[in-house]
Amino acid sequence: MATPPTTVETSKIRNFSIISHVDHGKSTLSDRILEITGAVDPRLMRAQYLDSMDIERERGITIKAQNVRVHFEGHILQLIDTPGHVDFGYEVSRSLAACEGALLLVDASQGIQAQTLANCYQAIENNLEIIAVLNKIDLPAADPERCKEELERVLGLPANEVLSISAKTGEGVPELLRAVIARIPAPTGDPDAPLRALIFDSYYDQYRGVISSIRIVDGTLRDNVKIRMMQAGANHDIEEIGVRTPDMVSVKQLGPGEVGFIVASIRDVGGARSGETITEAARPATKALEGYLDPKPMVFCGIYPIDGDDLPDLRDSLDKLKLNDASITYEPESSKALGFGFRCGFLGLLHMEIVRERLEREFDLALIATAPSVVYRAFLTDGTEIDIDNPTDLPDPSRLNHIDEPMLDISILTPAEYLGTVMDLCQSRRAEMKKMDYLSTERVELRYSIPLAEVIIDFFDALKSRTKGYASLDYEQSGYITSQLVRVDLLINHEPVDAFSTIVHKSNADFYGRRMAERLKELIPRQMFDVPIQATVGGRVIARQTVKARRKDVLAKCYGGDITRKRKLLEKQKEGKKRMKNLGRVEVPQEAFVAALKLED
């Protein structure tokens, strides 16, 4: 492949993202753009070309933002493909900061979805030029006119400017690329000013160190200079600069508006965080670029290595993964049952599942994750306030004044025929309706205030199953409210097991306690004595199951004789079991922890 020219006129550059709801065709459109512009050899072309992780292909979703440079009709188009799921909204925000425009992709058979609205508003906040595009017009169920009218009424995008394409067949994609050139503004920037470049993504390569994706804002980055990280305050020698076409191609320099990558032998994973500003060490800029706000984690869980010797590897793996996904937080913690591990924070439940799976696959770790929890605020009787993200940290009820729980404002878009079942689901999860709007005769938008704890386990799955997959969900945090919350503890043979403790609403405590006790009864192997499993709230037992003892037939050798001999043997066995119960400890096998804490069940 030919090496790109060393200097590029900014008037010939267009930087744009593709934003949409999940499964509206972003990755397919990226594939067609790569084909039409000749960026990829037709023999090497495959579906979801830019989705580099196996987990993305298996699940059919984009997890990481990817960028690629293509050439079309004398212009350089820099495409940044973004995820669609609400849990990866931070990836979208970072991508939009590196662009001047966005393609808002809408499925012509489904119309506007919750994530369509959320991502569109994000693009508007970034002052991006938005080009509305209707995809999948080749489907028999497509209704382009209704969707155009919806786009104009809900988002104010003129119906006559909405483009119609089929990313699958390629119909309308060349016209879309011409619209990108015509309607998205070229980047601005002074090539002679002191260098300022924004790192919008990084990942760790074990041979080359940190490789960062960058967008040049001002100045020119050359391959023979020493650079300085303005926030970290560290200097580095450049090894290579280049662009993705989508292969990594070296270039001599990058000018204003260009997007590329940089390799600078950075071995410290904290040395090139997303949002960092790069400048020249010899002629530094005076003011750093606005970086990114650190996202606040919403869901927490403990992650522990099954083999305690893997703890240093888990720490290193989390460091490297945080470089690639800056929205993860983690800090060390220990558990009596599980040993040493980390308390990790995530943006949502899917995010949590993906991170755990990436740790296991990419870093070859065997892990246990505890049940997900959220951050509660506990107000004590002495007037102090503490944040609780681990149920075992909740103070004794005698010291508690009240507990506040985090709330979400959720937006649900659903076909009108499922309105009743969706409202029933929300009411069963302690949600309070705030607004209901008919976007058209067939589609309704519902807005609710709902506790975050009610959403994180299976709310999304329940919503999809009740609406046959047609409803969509978006959410944002909306503060805290006081609620009646209690901690449910699980005791095995009268010993509390902290990994199973959780904070739930008072009305759900009995149900959770019964369910966990029944599940543990099936998972804990039988001992030589009865093992009681109890669920308690503040010392009061709310549920109990018993794992029955194994029986040894001590009468097998008695083939006759007096009954008193048999009674004597049975009494002796009874005494032995009583003594064993007092001295014996129940070891809960690791498989039981994994099975009991599985989210899907």
Coordinates of C-alpha atoms in Angstrom, one line a residue:
M1 CA 0.0 0.0 0.0
A2 CA 1.3 3.4 -0.9
T3 CA 2.7 5.7 1.8
P4 CA 0.5 8.7 2.4
P5 CA 1.9 12.1 1.4
T6 CA 4.0 13.9 4.1
T7 CA 1.9 17.0 4.3
V8 CA -1.9 17.3 4.0
E9 CA -4.0 20.4 3.4
T10 CA -6.5 20.8 6.2
S11 CA -9.2 21.7 3.6
K12 CA -8.9 18.2 2.2
I13 CA -9.5 16.4 5.6
R14 CA -12.8 15.4 7.0
N15 CA -13.0 13.8 10.5
F16 CA -16.3 12.1 11.4
S17 CA -17.8 9.5 13.7
I18 CA -20.7 7.1 13.1
I19 CA -23.2 7.1 16.0
S20 CA -26.4 5.1 16.4
H21 CA -28.3 2.6 18.5
V22 CA -27.0 -1.0 18.9
D23 CA -27.4 -3.1 15.8
H24 CA -28.4 -0.3 13.4
G25 CA -25.5 -1.1 11.0
K26 CA -22.5 1.0 12.1
S27 CA -19.9 -1.8 11.5
T28 CA -21.6 -2.8 8.2
L29 CA -21.4 0.8 7.0
S30 CA -17.7 0.9 8.0
D31 CA -17.1 -2.3 5.9
R32 CA -18.8 -0.7 2.9
I33 CA -16.8 2.5 3.2
L34 CA -13.5 0.4 3.4
E35 CA -14.6 -1.5 0.2
I36 CA -15.8 1.5 -1.8
T37 CA -12.6 3.5 -1.1
G38 CA -10.4 0.5 -1.8
A39 CA -8.7 0.6 1.7
V40 CA -8.8 -3.2 2.1
D41 CA -7.8 -5.8 -0.5
P42 CA -11.1 -7.5 -1.5
R43 CA -9.5 -11.0 -0.8
L44 CA -8.8 -9.9 2.8
M45 CA -12.2 -8.3 3.4
R46 CA -14.4 -9.8 6.2
A47 CA -17.5 -8.7 8.0
Q48 CA -17.0 -6.3 11.0
Y49 CA -13.5 -5.6 9.7
L50 CA -12.8 -2.9 12.3
D51 CA -14.0 -4.9 15.2
S52 CA -10.7 -6.4 16.2
M53 CA -11.7 -8.4 19.3
D54 CA -13.1 -11.9 19.2
I55 CA -15.6 -11.0 21.9
E56 CA -17.0 -8.2 19.6
R57 CA -17.5 -10.6 16.7
E58 CA -19.2 -13.3 19.0
R59 CA -21.6 -10.8 20.5
G60 CA -22.1 -8.8 17.4
I61 CA -21.5 -5.5 19.2
T62 CA -18.8 -2.8 19.0
I63 CA -17.0 -2.4 22.3
K64 CA -13.9 -0.2 21.3
A65 CA -13.9 2.9 19.1
Q66 CA -11.8 2.2 16.0
N67 CA -10.3 4.7 13.6
V68 CA -9.3 4.4 9.9
R69 CA -8.1 6.8 7.2
V70 CA -9.5 6.4 3.7
H71 CA -9.1 8.3 0.5
F72 CA -12.2 9.4 -1.6
E73 CA -12.3 11.8 -4.6
G74 CA -9.2 13.7 -3.6
H75 CA -10.1 14.0 0.1
I76 CA -8.9 12.2 3.2
L77 CA -11.8 10.9 5.3
Q78 CA -10.9 9.9 8.9
L79 CA -13.6 7.6 10.2
I80 CA -14.0 6.8 13.9
D81 CA -16.4 3.9 14.5
T82 CA -18.1 4.0 17.9
P83 CA -20.0 1.6 20.1
G84 CA -23.8 1.8 20.4
H85 CA -24.6 0.3 23.8
V86 CA -25.3 2.7 26.7
D87 CA -22.5 1.1 28.8
F88 CA -19.9 2.3 26.3
G89 CA -21.1 5.9 26.1
Y90 CA -17.7 7.0 27.4
E91 CA -16.0 5.6 24.2
V92 CA -18.5 7.6 22.2
S93 CA -17.8 10.9 24.0
R94 CA -14.0 10.4 23.5
S95 CA -14.5 9.8 19.8
L96 CA -16.7 12.8 19.3
A97 CA -14.1 15.1 20.8
A98 CA -11.7 14.1 17.9
C99 CA -14.3 14.9 15.1
E100 CA -16.0 17.8 13.4
G101 CA -19.0 15.8 12.2
A102 CA -21.1 12.7 12.9
L103 CA -23.3 10.4 10.8
L104 CA -26.5 9.6 12.8
L105 CA -27.4 6.2 11.6
V106 CA -31.1 5.1 12.0
D107 CA -32.6 1.7 11.1
A108 CA -35.3 2.4 8.6
S109 CA -37.4 -0.5 9.9
Q110 CA -37.2 0.4 13.6
G111 CA -36.9 4.2 13.6
I112 CA -35.5 6.3 16.4
Q113 CA -34.3 4.3 19.5
A114 CA -33.2 5.4 22.9
Q115 CA -29.5 5.4 22.1
T116 CA -30.1 7.3 18.9
L117 CA -31.4 10.2 21.0
A118 CA -28.7 10.0 23.6
N119 CA -25.8 9.9 21.1
C120 CA -27.4 12.6 18.9
Y121 CA -27.6 14.9 22.0
Q122 CA -24.0 14.2 22.8
A123 CA -22.9 15.2 19.2
I124 CA -25.0 18.4 19.5
E125 CA -23.2 19.2 22.8
N126 CA -19.9 18.8 21.0
N127 CA -21.1 21.3 18.3
L128 CA -20.7 18.6 15.5
E129 CA -22.3 18.8 12.1
I130 CA -24.9 16.0 12.1
I131 CA -25.8 14.1 8.9
A132 CA -28.9 11.9 9.4
V133 CA -28.8 8.6 7.5
L134 CA -31.5 6.0 7.1
N135 CA -30.0 2.5 6.9
K136 CA -31.5 -0.9 5.8
I137 CA -33.8 0.6 3.2
D138 CA -33.6 -2.7 1.3
L139 CA -35.5 -4.5 4.1
P140 CA -39.2 -5.3 3.4
A141 CA -40.2 -3.8 6.7
A142 CA -38.4 -0.5 6.0
D143 CA -40.6 2.6 6.3
P144 CA -38.3 5.5 5.3
E145 CA -41.0 8.2 5.1
R146 CA -42.2 7.5 8.7
C147 CA -38.6 7.6 10.0
K148 CA -37.8 10.8 8.2
E149 CA -40.9 12.5 9.7
E150 CA -39.9 11.1 13.1
L151 CA -36.3 12.5 12.8
E152 CA -37.7 16.0 11.8
R153 CA -40.2 16.1 14.6
V154 CA -38.1 14.6 17.5
L155 CA -34.6 15.9 16.6
G156 CA -35.4 18.8 14.3
L157 CA -33.3 17.4 11.4
P158 CA -34.9 18.4 8.1
A159 CA -36.5 15.4 6.4
N160 CA -35.4 16.6 2.9
E161 CA -31.7 16.4 4.0
V162 CA -32.0 12.8 5.4
L163 CA -30.0 10.3 3.3
S164 CA -31.2 6.8 2.5
I165 CA -28.7 3.9 2.2
S166 CA -28.3 0.2 2.5
A167 CA -25.0 -0.5 4.2
K168 CA -25.4 -4.2 3.3
T169 CA -25.7 -3.8 -0.5
G170 CA -23.7 -0.5 -0.7
E171 CA -26.6 1.4 -2.2
G172 CA -26.3 5.2 -1.5
V173 CA -22.9 4.9 0.3
P174 CA -20.9 6.9 -2.4
E175 CA -23.5 9.7 -2.2
L176 CA -23.1 9.5 1.6
L177 CA -19.3 10.0 1.3
R178 CA -19.9 13.0 -1.0
A179 CA -22.3 14.5 1.6
V180 CA -19.6 14.1 4.2
I181 CA -17.2 16.1 2.0
A182 CA -19.8 18.7 1.3
R183 CA -21.5 19.2 4.7
I184 CA -18.9 18.4 7.4
P185 CA -16.4 21.3 7.9
A186 CA -12.7 20.8 7.5
P187 CA -10.6 21.0 10.7
T188 CA -8.9 24.2 11.7
G189 CA -5.5 24.6 13.2
D190 CA -2.2 26.5 12.8
P191 CA 0.6 24.2 11.5
D192 CA 3.3 26.6 12.8
A193 CA 1.9 27.0 16.3
P194 CA 3.4 25.0 19.2
L195 CA 2.3 21.4 19.0
R196 CA -0.9 20.3 20.8
A197 CA -2.3 16.8 20.2
L198 CA -5.1 15.0 22.0
I199 CA -4.8 11.3 23.0
F200 CA -8.3 9.8 22.6
D201 CA -7.4 6.1 23.0
S202 CA -4.4 3.9 23.9
Y203 CA -3.6 0.3 24.3
Y204 CA -0.6 -1.7 25.6
D205 CA 1.5 -3.8 23.3
Q206 CA 3.9 -6.1 25.1
Y207 CA 6.7 -5.6 22.5
R208 CA 6.3 -1.9 21.8
G209 CA 4.8 -0.5 24.9
V210 CA 1.9 2.0 24.9
I211 CA 0.4 2.8 21.4
S212 CA -1.8 5.9 21.4
S213 CA -4.4 7.2 19.0
I214 CA -4.0 10.9 18.6
R215 CA -5.7 13.9 16.9
I216 CA -3.5 16.9 16.1
V217 CA -5.2 20.1 17.0
D218 CA -2.3 22.7 16.5
G219 CA 1.2 22.5 15.2
T220 CA 3.0 19.6 13.4
L221 CA 4.2 16.4 14.9
R222 CA 7.5 15.1 13.4
D223 CA 9.1 11.7 13.9
N224 CA 12.4 13.0 15.1
V225 CA 11.4 15.2 18.1
K226 CA 11.2 14.7 21.8
I227 CA 7.6 15.0 23.1
R228 CA 6.2 16.0 26.5
M229 CA 3.0 14.7 28.1
M230 CA 1.6 17.9 29.6
Q231 CA -0.5 16.3 32.4
A232 CA 1.9 13.5 33.3
G233 CA 4.9 15.9 33.0
A234 CA 7.1 13.2 31.3
N235 CA 9.3 13.5 28.2
H236 CA 9.6 10.7 25.6
D237 CA 11.5 10.1 22.4
I238 CA 9.3 9.2 19.4
E239 CA 9.9 5.8 17.9
E240 CA 7.2 5.9 15.2
I241 CA 4.3 8.0 14.1
G242 CA 1.7 6.8 11.5
V243 CA -1.8 6.4 10.4
R244 CA -4.2 3.5 10.2
T245 CA -5.4 2.7 6.6
P246 CA -6.6 0.3 8.3
D247 CA -3.0 -1.2 8.4
M248 CA -0.6 0.7 10.5
V249 CA 1.5 2.9 8.0
S250 CA 4.4 5.0 9.1
V251 CA 4.6 8.7 8.1
K252 CA 7.2 11.4 8.6
Q253 CA 4.8 14.0 10.2
L254 CA 1.2 14.7 11.1
G255 CA -0.3 18.2 10.6
P256 CA -3.4 20.0 12.1
G257 CA -6.6 18.0 11.8
E258 CA -4.9 14.7 11.1
V259 CA -5.6 11.6 13.2
G260 CA -2.9 8.9 13.6
F261 CA -1.0 6.9 16.2
I262 CA 2.3 7.3 18.1
V263 CA 4.8 4.8 19.6
A264 CA 7.2 6.3 22.1
S265 CA 8.6 3.4 24.2
I266 CA 6.2 4.3 27.0
R267 CA 6.3 1.3 29.4
D268 CA 4.4 2.9 32.3
V269 CA 0.8 2.4 31.6
G270 CA -0.1 5.6 33.4
G271 CA 2.1 7.7 31.0
A272 CA -0.4 8.0 28.1
R273 CA -3.9 8.2 29.5
S274 CA -6.9 9.1 27.3
G275 CA -7.4 12.9 27.4
E276 CA -3.6 13.6 27.8
T277 CA -2.1 16.5 25.7
I278 CA 1.1 15.9 23.8
T279 CA 3.4 18.8 23.0
E280 CA 7.1 19.3 21.9
A281 CA 9.6 19.3 24.8
A282 CA 11.7 21.9 23.0
R283 CA 8.8 24.3 22.2
P284 CA 6.0 23.4 24.6
A285 CA 2.5 24.8 24.3
T286 CA 1.4 27.0 27.3
K287 CA -2.1 25.6 27.7
A288 CA -3.2 21.9 27.6
L289 CA -6.3 20.8 25.7
E290 CA -9.5 20.1 27.6
G291 CA -9.3 16.4 28.4
Y292 CA -12.2 14.2 29.4
L293 CA -14.1 14.2 32.6
D294 CA -13.5 11.0 34.5
P295 CA -16.7 8.9 34.2
K296 CA -18.4 7.9 37.5
P297 CA -18.8 4.2 37.9
M298 CA -22.3 3.0 38.6
V299 CA -21.9 -0.7 39.3
F300 CA -19.4 -2.3 41.6
C301 CA -18.2 -5.9 42.2
G302 CA -15.3 -7.7 43.7
I303 CA -13.0 -9.5 41.3
Y304 CA -10.7 -12.2 42.8
P305 CA -8.3 -14.7 41.3
I306 CA -9.2 -18.3 41.9
D307 CA -5.5 -19.0 42.5
G308 CA -4.2 -16.5 45.0
D309 CA -0.7 -16.5 43.3
D310 CA -2.3 -14.7 40.3
L311 CA -3.0 -11.5 42.3
P312 CA 0.1 -9.6 40.9
D313 CA -0.9 -10.7 37.4
L314 CA -4.5 -9.4 38.0
R315 CA -3.1 -6.1 39.2
D316 CA -0.9 -5.7 36.0
S317 CA -3.8 -6.8 33.8
L318 CA -6.2 -4.2 35.3
D319 CA -3.5 -1.5 34.8
K320 CA -3.2 -2.4 31.1
L321 CA -6.9 -2.7 30.6
K322 CA -7.5 0.7 32.2
L323 CA -5.2 2.2 29.6
N324 CA -7.5 0.9 26.9
D325 CA -10.8 1.5 28.8
A326 CA -10.4 4.5 31.1
S327 CA -13.9 4.1 32.6
I328 CA -12.8 1.2 34.9
T329 CA -11.9 2.0 38.5
Y330 CA -10.4 -0.5 41.0
E331 CA -8.8 -0.7 44.4
P332 CA -7.5 -3.6 46.5
E333 CA -9.8 -5.4 48.9
S334 CA -9.9 -8.6 50.9
S335 CA -12.6 -11.1 51.7
K336 CA -12.5 -13.9 54.4
A337 CA -14.0 -16.3 51.9
L338 CA -12.2 -15.3 48.7
G339 CA -8.9 -13.9 49.8
F340 CA -7.3 -10.9 48.2
G341 CA -8.7 -9.2 45.1
F342 CA -10.0 -5.8 43.8
R343 CA -13.1 -3.8 44.1
C344 CA -13.9 -2.7 40.6
G345 CA -16.3 0.0 39.3
F346 CA -18.0 -0.2 35.9
L347 CA -20.5 2.0 33.9
G348 CA -23.0 -0.8 33.7
L349 CA -23.7 -4.5 33.8
L350 CA -22.7 -5.3 30.2
H351 CA -19.5 -3.3 30.8
M352 CA -18.8 -5.4 33.9
E353 CA -19.3 -8.7 32.0
I354 CA -17.1 -7.6 29.0
V355 CA -14.3 -6.5 31.3
R356 CA -14.3 -9.7 33.2
E357 CA -14.3 -11.7 30.0
R358 CA -11.5 -9.6 28.5
L359 CA -9.4 -10.2 31.7
E360 CA -9.9 -13.9 31.4
R361 CA -9.3 -14.1 27.6
E362 CA -6.6 -11.5 27.0
F363 CA -4.6 -12.1 30.1
D364 CA -5.3 -15.8 30.7
L365 CA -6.7 -15.4 34.3
A366 CA -9.2 -17.5 36.2
L367 CA -11.5 -15.2 38.1
I368 CA -14.5 -15.0 40.5
A369 CA -16.7 -11.9 40.4
T370 CA -19.0 -11.2 43.4
A371 CA -22.6 -10.1 43.0
P372 CA -22.9 -6.5 41.5
S373 CA -23.7 -3.7 43.9
V374 CA -24.1 0.1 43.7
V375 CA -22.8 3.0 45.8
Y376 CA -25.1 3.8 48.8
R377 CA -24.7 6.8 51.1
A378 CA -25.0 5.9 54.8
F379 CA -25.9 8.6 57.3
L380 CA -24.8 7.7 60.8
T381 CA -26.4 8.8 64.1
D382 CA -23.3 10.9 64.9
G383 CA -23.9 13.1 61.8
T384 CA -21.2 11.6 59.6
E385 CA -21.8 10.4 56.0
I386 CA -20.0 7.5 54.3
D387 CA -20.2 6.0 50.8
I388 CA -20.8 2.2 50.7
D389 CA -19.9 0.2 47.6
N390 CA -19.2 -3.1 49.5
P391 CA -22.2 -4.5 51.5
T392 CA -19.8 -5.7 54.2
D393 CA -18.9 -2.1 55.0
L394 CA -22.4 -1.1 56.0
P395 CA -22.3 -0.1 59.7
D396 CA -24.4 -1.8 62.4
P397 CA -28.2 -0.8 62.2
S398 CA -27.9 0.7 65.7
R399 CA -25.5 3.4 64.3
L400 CA -27.5 4.1 61.1
N401 CA -29.8 7.1 60.8
H402 CA -30.8 6.4 57.2
I403 CA -29.4 5.2 53.8
D404 CA -29.7 7.0 50.5
E405 CA -29.7 5.0 47.2
P406 CA -28.7 6.2 43.7
M407 CA -31.4 6.9 41.2
L408 CA -31.6 6.9 37.4
D409 CA -33.7 8.8 34.9
I410 CA -34.5 6.2 32.2
S411 CA -36.0 6.6 28.8
I412 CA -37.7 3.7 27.2
L413 CA -38.9 3.7 23.6
T414 CA -41.4 0.9 22.9
P415 CA -44.1 0.0 20.3
A416 CA -47.5 1.1 21.7
E417 CA -48.8 -2.5 21.8
Y418 CA -46.3 -3.3 24.6
L419 CA -47.1 -0.2 26.7
G420 CA -49.0 -2.1 29.4
T421 CA -46.4 -4.8 30.0
V422 CA -43.5 -2.3 30.1
M423 CA -45.4 -0.1 32.7
D424 CA -46.0 -3.3 34.8
L425 CA -42.3 -4.1 34.7
C426 CA -41.3 -0.6 35.8
Q427 CA -43.9 -0.5 38.6
S428 CA -42.6 -3.9 39.9
R429 CA -39.1 -2.4 40.1
R430 CA -40.2 0.6 42.3
A431 CA -40.1 3.0 39.4
E432 CA -42.0 6.3 39.3
M433 CA -43.3 7.6 35.9
K434 CA -42.4 11.2 35.0
K435 CA -43.5 11.5 31.4
M436 CA -45.1 9.7 28.5
D437 CA -44.9 10.9 24.9
Y438 CA -46.3 9.4 21.7
L439 CA -43.6 9.9 19.0
S440 CA -46.0 8.5 16.5
T441 CA -49.2 6.4 16.6
E442 CA -47.1 3.2 16.9
R443 CA -44.3 4.4 19.2
V444 CA -44.2 5.7 22.8
E445 CA -41.4 7.2 24.9
L446 CA -41.7 6.6 28.6
R447 CA -39.6 8.4 31.2
Y448 CA -39.2 7.0 34.7
S449 CA -37.2 7.6 37.8
I450 CA -35.9 4.2 39.1
P451 CA -33.4 3.0 41.7
L452 CA -30.1 1.9 40.0
A453 CA -30.1 -1.3 42.1
E454 CA -33.3 -2.4 40.4
V455 CA -31.8 -1.9 36.9
I456 CA -28.3 -3.5 37.2
I457 CA -29.3 -7.2 37.5
D458 CA -31.8 -8.2 34.8
F459 CA -34.0 -5.1 34.0
F460 CA -32.7 -4.9 30.4
D461 CA -33.3 -8.6 29.8
A462 CA -36.8 -8.5 31.2
L463 CA -37.6 -5.4 29.1
K464 CA -36.4 -7.1 25.9
S465 CA -38.3 -10.4 26.6
R466 CA -41.5 -8.5 27.4
T467 CA -41.4 -6.5 24.2
K468 CA -40.0 -9.3 21.9
G469 CA -36.8 -7.2 21.5
Y470 CA -38.4 -4.1 20.2
A471 CA -38.0 -1.7 23.2
S472 CA -34.8 0.3 23.8
L473 CA -33.4 1.8 26.9
D474 CA -31.2 4.8 27.8
Y475 CA -30.3 6.0 31.2
E476 CA -28.4 8.7 33.2
Q477 CA -27.8 9.3 36.9
S478 CA -30.2 11.6 38.7
G479 CA -28.9 11.8 42.3
Y480 CA -29.9 10.0 45.5
I481 CA -33.1 9.5 47.6
T482 CA -33.6 8.1 51.1
S483 CA -34.9 4.5 51.0
Q484 CA -35.7 1.6 53.3
L485 CA -32.6 -0.6 52.7
V486 CA -31.2 -3.6 54.7
R487 CA -28.2 -5.9 54.4
V488 CA -28.9 -9.6 53.9
D489 CA -26.1 -11.8 55.2
L490 CA -25.7 -15.5 54.4
L491 CA -24.4 -17.8 57.3
I492 CA -23.1 -21.3 56.5
N493 CA -22.9 -23.4 59.7
H494 CA -23.4 -20.1 61.7
E495 CA -20.3 -18.5 60.0
P496 CA -21.1 -15.4 57.8
V497 CA -19.8 -15.6 54.2
D498 CA -19.1 -12.0 53.2
A499 CA -19.0 -12.7 49.4
F500 CA -22.8 -13.4 49.5
S501 CA -23.8 -10.3 51.5
T502 CA -25.9 -7.7 49.6
I503 CA -27.9 -4.6 50.3
V504 CA -31.5 -4.8 49.1
H505 CA -34.8 -3.0 49.6
K506 CA -36.7 -4.2 52.7
S507 CA -39.5 -5.5 50.6
N508 CA -37.1 -7.8 48.6
A509 CA -35.1 -9.1 51.5
D510 CA -37.1 -12.2 52.1
F511 CA -37.2 -13.2 48.4
Y512 CA -33.4 -12.7 48.1
G513 CA -32.6 -14.6 51.3
R514 CA -34.8 -17.6 50.3
R515 CA -33.4 -17.8 46.8
M516 CA -29.8 -17.7 47.9
A517 CA -30.3 -20.2 50.7
E518 CA -32.0 -22.6 48.2
R519 CA -29.3 -22.2 45.7
L520 CA -26.5 -22.8 48.2
K521 CA -28.3 -25.9 49.5
E522 CA -27.8 -27.4 46.0
L523 CA -24.2 -26.3 45.6
I524 CA -22.6 -27.1 49.0
P525 CA -21.4 -30.7 49.2
R526 CA -22.8 -32.8 52.0
Q527 CA -20.7 -33.2 55.1
M528 CA -20.6 -35.8 57.9
F529 CA -23.0 -33.5 59.9
D530 CA -26.0 -31.3 59.1
V531 CA -25.0 -27.9 57.7
P532 CA -27.5 -25.1 58.3
I533 CA -27.7 -22.2 55.7
Q534 CA -29.3 -19.1 57.1
A535 CA -30.2 -15.7 55.6
T536 CA -30.3 -13.0 58.2
V537 CA -31.2 -9.3 58.4
G538 CA -29.7 -7.6 61.4
G539 CA -29.4 -10.8 63.4
R540 CA -33.0 -12.0 62.5
V541 CA -33.2 -15.2 60.5
I542 CA -35.4 -14.7 57.4
A543 CA -34.7 -18.0 55.6
R544 CA -33.1 -21.4 56.4
Q545 CA -32.1 -24.5 54.5
T546 CA -30.2 -27.5 55.7
V547 CA -27.7 -29.6 53.9
K548 CA -28.4 -33.0 55.3
A549 CA -25.5 -35.1 56.7
R550 CA -24.1 -38.1 55.0
R551 CA -25.2 -41.3 56.8
K552 CA -22.9 -44.1 57.5
D553 CA -24.7 -47.4 58.2
V554 CA -23.2 -48.4 61.6
L555 CA -25.7 -51.2 61.9
A556 CA -24.5 -53.0 58.9
K557 CA -22.4 -55.4 61.0
C558 CA -25.3 -56.1 63.4
Y559 CA -26.9 -59.3 61.9
G560 CA -28.8 -60.2 65.0
G561 CA -28.7 -60.0 68.8
D562 CA -30.2 -57.7 71.3
I563 CA -31.7 -54.3 70.3
T564 CA -29.7 -52.5 73.0
R565 CA -26.5 -53.2 71.0
K566 CA -28.0 -51.4 68.0
R567 CA -29.1 -48.5 70.2
K568 CA -25.7 -48.2 71.8
L569 CA -24.0 -47.9 68.3
L570 CA -26.6 -45.3 67.2
E571 CA -26.1 -43.2 70.4
K572 CA -22.3 -43.3 69.9
Q573 CA -22.7 -42.1 66.2
K574 CA -25.0 -39.3 67.4
E575 CA -22.4 -38.1 69.9
G576 CA -19.7 -38.2 67.3
K577 CA -21.7 -36.1 64.8
K578 CA -22.5 -33.6 67.6
R579 CA -18.8 -33.2 68.4
M580 CA -18.0 -33.0 64.7
K581 CA -20.6 -30.2 64.2
N582 CA -19.0 -28.1 66.9
L583 CA -15.5 -28.5 65.7
G584 CA -16.0 -29.0 61.9
R585 CA -15.6 -26.1 59.4
V586 CA -17.5 -26.1 56.0
E587 CA -15.2 -25.3 53.1
V588 CA -17.3 -23.7 50.4
P589 CA -15.8 -25.0 47.0
Q590 CA -14.8 -22.3 44.5
E591 CA -17.3 -23.8 42.0
A592 CA -20.1 -23.0 44.4
F593 CA -19.0 -19.3 44.6
V594 CA -18.9 -19.1 40.8
A595 CA -22.3 -20.8 40.3
A596 CA -24.1 -18.9 43.2
L597 CA -22.8 -15.5 42.0
K598 CA -23.6 -16.1 38.3
L599 CA -25.6 -13.1 37.0
E600 CA -27.6 -15.0 34.4
D601 CA -29.5 -17.2 36.9

